[in-house]
Every structure is written in structure tokens, then in C-alpha cells.
Amino acid sequence: MTDISSRLTHVQERIRRAEQEAGRPAESVRLLAVSKTQPASAIRSAYANGQRAFGENYLQEALEKIEQLSDLNLEWHFIGPIQSNKTKAIAQHFDWVHSVDRERIVSRLGEQRPAELPPLNICLQVNIDAEASKAGVAPSQLPALAAAVAKQTNLKLRGLMAIPAPKSDFNAQRESFRRLAQLAESLKDEGHLVDTLSMGMSDDLEAAIDAGSTLVRIGSALFGPRQQK
Ligand SMILES: *Cc1c(COP(=O)(O)O)cnc(C)c1O
């Protein structure tokens, strides 16, 4: 087995075990392979082993790989910080965006999503631990932002995403994820059809799955350590 093949198997086993320990149905959690800084060849290897959904943070790098891999049937997720001048290319080339955190980005993505494509799937990024350094909407601003997405016919609100402050303890990790899950429940109470909780990375996927994650975003555990950008 190649490195990526064995790492993919290992990550899938971690996910299945966490689902089981949380008493959740098998395969209720999807794996998003975070391929930032990885070459197109690494994505091809993961694809050869059955992986279809890939997450990218940097637009230029992502567009090059999307072009190089256009012969494969891949699902592309944008998960990085979004500057206004990048929304057009994101709306044209991606299937999902997880890092939407302000209304200006919502309206631009909605206007720029090509009408011949299916609606762009949107997760709102929440600054769940109120960190000054981190992107994401404050929980108090979430209802207004969700309403803005719901107004856009070319966008589809799918759920919430967060990157909690790093913690090594399982219970502490889970506490942040539970707060995100509660925010998603509040959106459902307001009538939004939310089905996605994008939470959990290489070091905390078990706690995220315990708290109800439906999609884990995994980079280093799949592809090995990243080179610094
Ligand atoms: C890099 C990144 C990940 C993957 O992180 P790992 O710790 O390598 O699994 C997940 N989500 C986002 C938003 C990222 O930027």
C-alpha cells in the first residue's frame, strides 16, 4: 500500500470507530480530504483509493489543481479565508464553501454563481471560541447571516463550520463542538434546512464526531505534514 492509501484507511477507521463510540450510524460522517499545499499527484492517489471530496484554502493553488485534475470527477470545497476579489472564481469553480463569515461575501457569491450550475453549498464559519485572531461570524450575528444566504437562490445554506482554539483534552475539545452543534439547532428552529456540521480536523475528529459532526476536514493525517506556505 502507498502512504496515502494506508493513511486513508487509518483515518476512515478512526471515523468509523468514533461513530460507533458515539452511538451514531456507520457512515454518518463524511471525510473531506484537505489537500492544501499538496501536489495534484497526491490528490490522484487519494482518488485512486476512493476519495472524492477535497478541500483547498488558497485560491490560486486550488485553481491550478482543479485544472490539472479536470479529468477526474471531484467535489471541491473552499475552506480558506475569502477576500472579496476572490468570490467570482470561487463561485465558478467550487461545489462548497465552508468559510463564509460576512454578508458582503454572501451577496457576491450569490450574484456570481453561474446560473447553469447547481446552487453553491454554503457553510457559515463561526468564531466559536471568540478568538481575536480567527475568522468567523460571532454567534450573535449568525441569524442575520443565515437569513442573507437563504435569500440567495444560487446559494444553499447547508450548515456551520468552526475551527476551535486548539486544546489537547477530549472534553475541552468537545465542549466547543457542542456549542457549534447547538447553534445549528437554533438555525433549524428558525426554519433553516441545515444538515451539515463541518467540524473536526486531524487532532480532534473524535471529539467532533461525538458532538455531532457530519463532515471532518482532514489534512495532515491523510497527506502527512504540510510544508510551510
Ligand atoms: C488545514 C485545515 C484543515 C486540516 O487540518 P489538519 O490538522 O491538517 O487535519 C481543516 N480545516 C481547515 C479550515 C484548514 O485550514
Short mmCIF file of N, CA and C in Angstrom, two decimals, residues 32 79 98 123 159-163 177 180 196-200 213-217:
data_model
loop_
_atom_site.label_atom_id
_atom_site.label_comp_id
_atom_site.label_asym_id
_atom_site.label_seq_id
_atom_site.Cartn_x
_atom_site.Cartn_y
_atom_site.Cartn_z
N LEU A 32 -13.70 14.94 4.34
CA LEU A 32 -13.19 15.91 3.37
C LEU A 32 -11.67 15.88 3.47
N ILE A 79 -12.23 26.20 1.76
CA ILE A 79 -12.29 26.26 3.23
C ILE A 79 -11.39 27.36 3.81
N HIS A 98 -16.96 26.65 2.86
CA HIS A 98 -17.16 26.45 4.31
C HIS A 98 -16.83 27.69 5.13
N CYS A 123 -21.46 26.72 4.03
CA CYS A 123 -21.39 26.62 5.49
C CYS A 123 -20.91 27.96 6.02
N GLY A 159 -24.97 24.48 6.48
CA GLY A 159 -24.68 24.33 7.90
C GLY A 159 -23.59 25.25 8.39
N LEU A 160 -22.87 24.78 9.40
CA LEU A 160 -21.87 25.60 10.09
C LEU A 160 -20.51 24.94 10.08
N MET A 161 -19.50 25.78 10.15
CA MET A 161 -18.11 25.30 10.24
C MET A 161 -17.42 26.07 11.34
N ALA A 162 -16.50 25.41 12.05
CA ALA A 162 -15.68 26.13 13.03
C ALA A 162 -14.32 25.45 13.16
N ILE A 163 -13.37 26.27 13.56
CA ILE A 163 -12.02 25.79 13.93
C ILE A 163 -11.81 26.26 15.37
N PHE A 177 -17.23 22.08 20.23
CA PHE A 177 -18.02 21.47 19.16
C PHE A 177 -19.50 21.39 19.54
N LEU A 180 -21.15 24.63 18.84
CA LEU A 180 -21.46 24.81 17.42
C LEU A 180 -22.71 24.01 17.05
N THR A 196 -25.50 20.04 7.83
CA THR A 196 -24.05 19.83 7.86
C THR A 196 -23.40 20.54 9.04
N LEU A 197 -22.59 19.79 9.76
CA LEU A 197 -21.72 20.36 10.79
C LEU A 197 -20.30 20.03 10.37
N SER A 198 -19.62 21.04 9.81
CA SER A 198 -18.25 20.85 9.33
C SER A 198 -17.30 21.13 10.49
N MET A 199 -16.95 20.08 11.21
CA MET A 199 -16.09 20.26 12.37
C MET A 199 -15.29 19.01 12.66
N GLY A 200 -14.03 19.22 13.08
CA GLY A 200 -13.11 18.13 13.35
C GLY A 200 -12.00 18.11 12.33
N SER A 213 -20.57 16.04 14.56
CA SER A 213 -20.02 16.40 13.25
C SER A 213 -20.59 15.52 12.14
N THR A 214 -20.86 16.11 10.97
CA THR A 214 -21.26 15.30 9.82
C THR A 214 -20.18 15.31 8.75
N LEU A 215 -19.15 16.13 8.92
CA LEU A 215 -18.08 16.22 7.93
C LEU A 215 -16.80 16.64 8.65
N VAL A 216 -15.78 15.80 8.58
CA VAL A 216 -14.49 16.15 9.17
C VAL A 216 -13.52 16.57 8.07
N ARG A 217 -12.73 17.59 8.35
CA ARG A 217 -11.78 18.14 7.37
C ARG A 217 -10.37 17.71 7.77
#
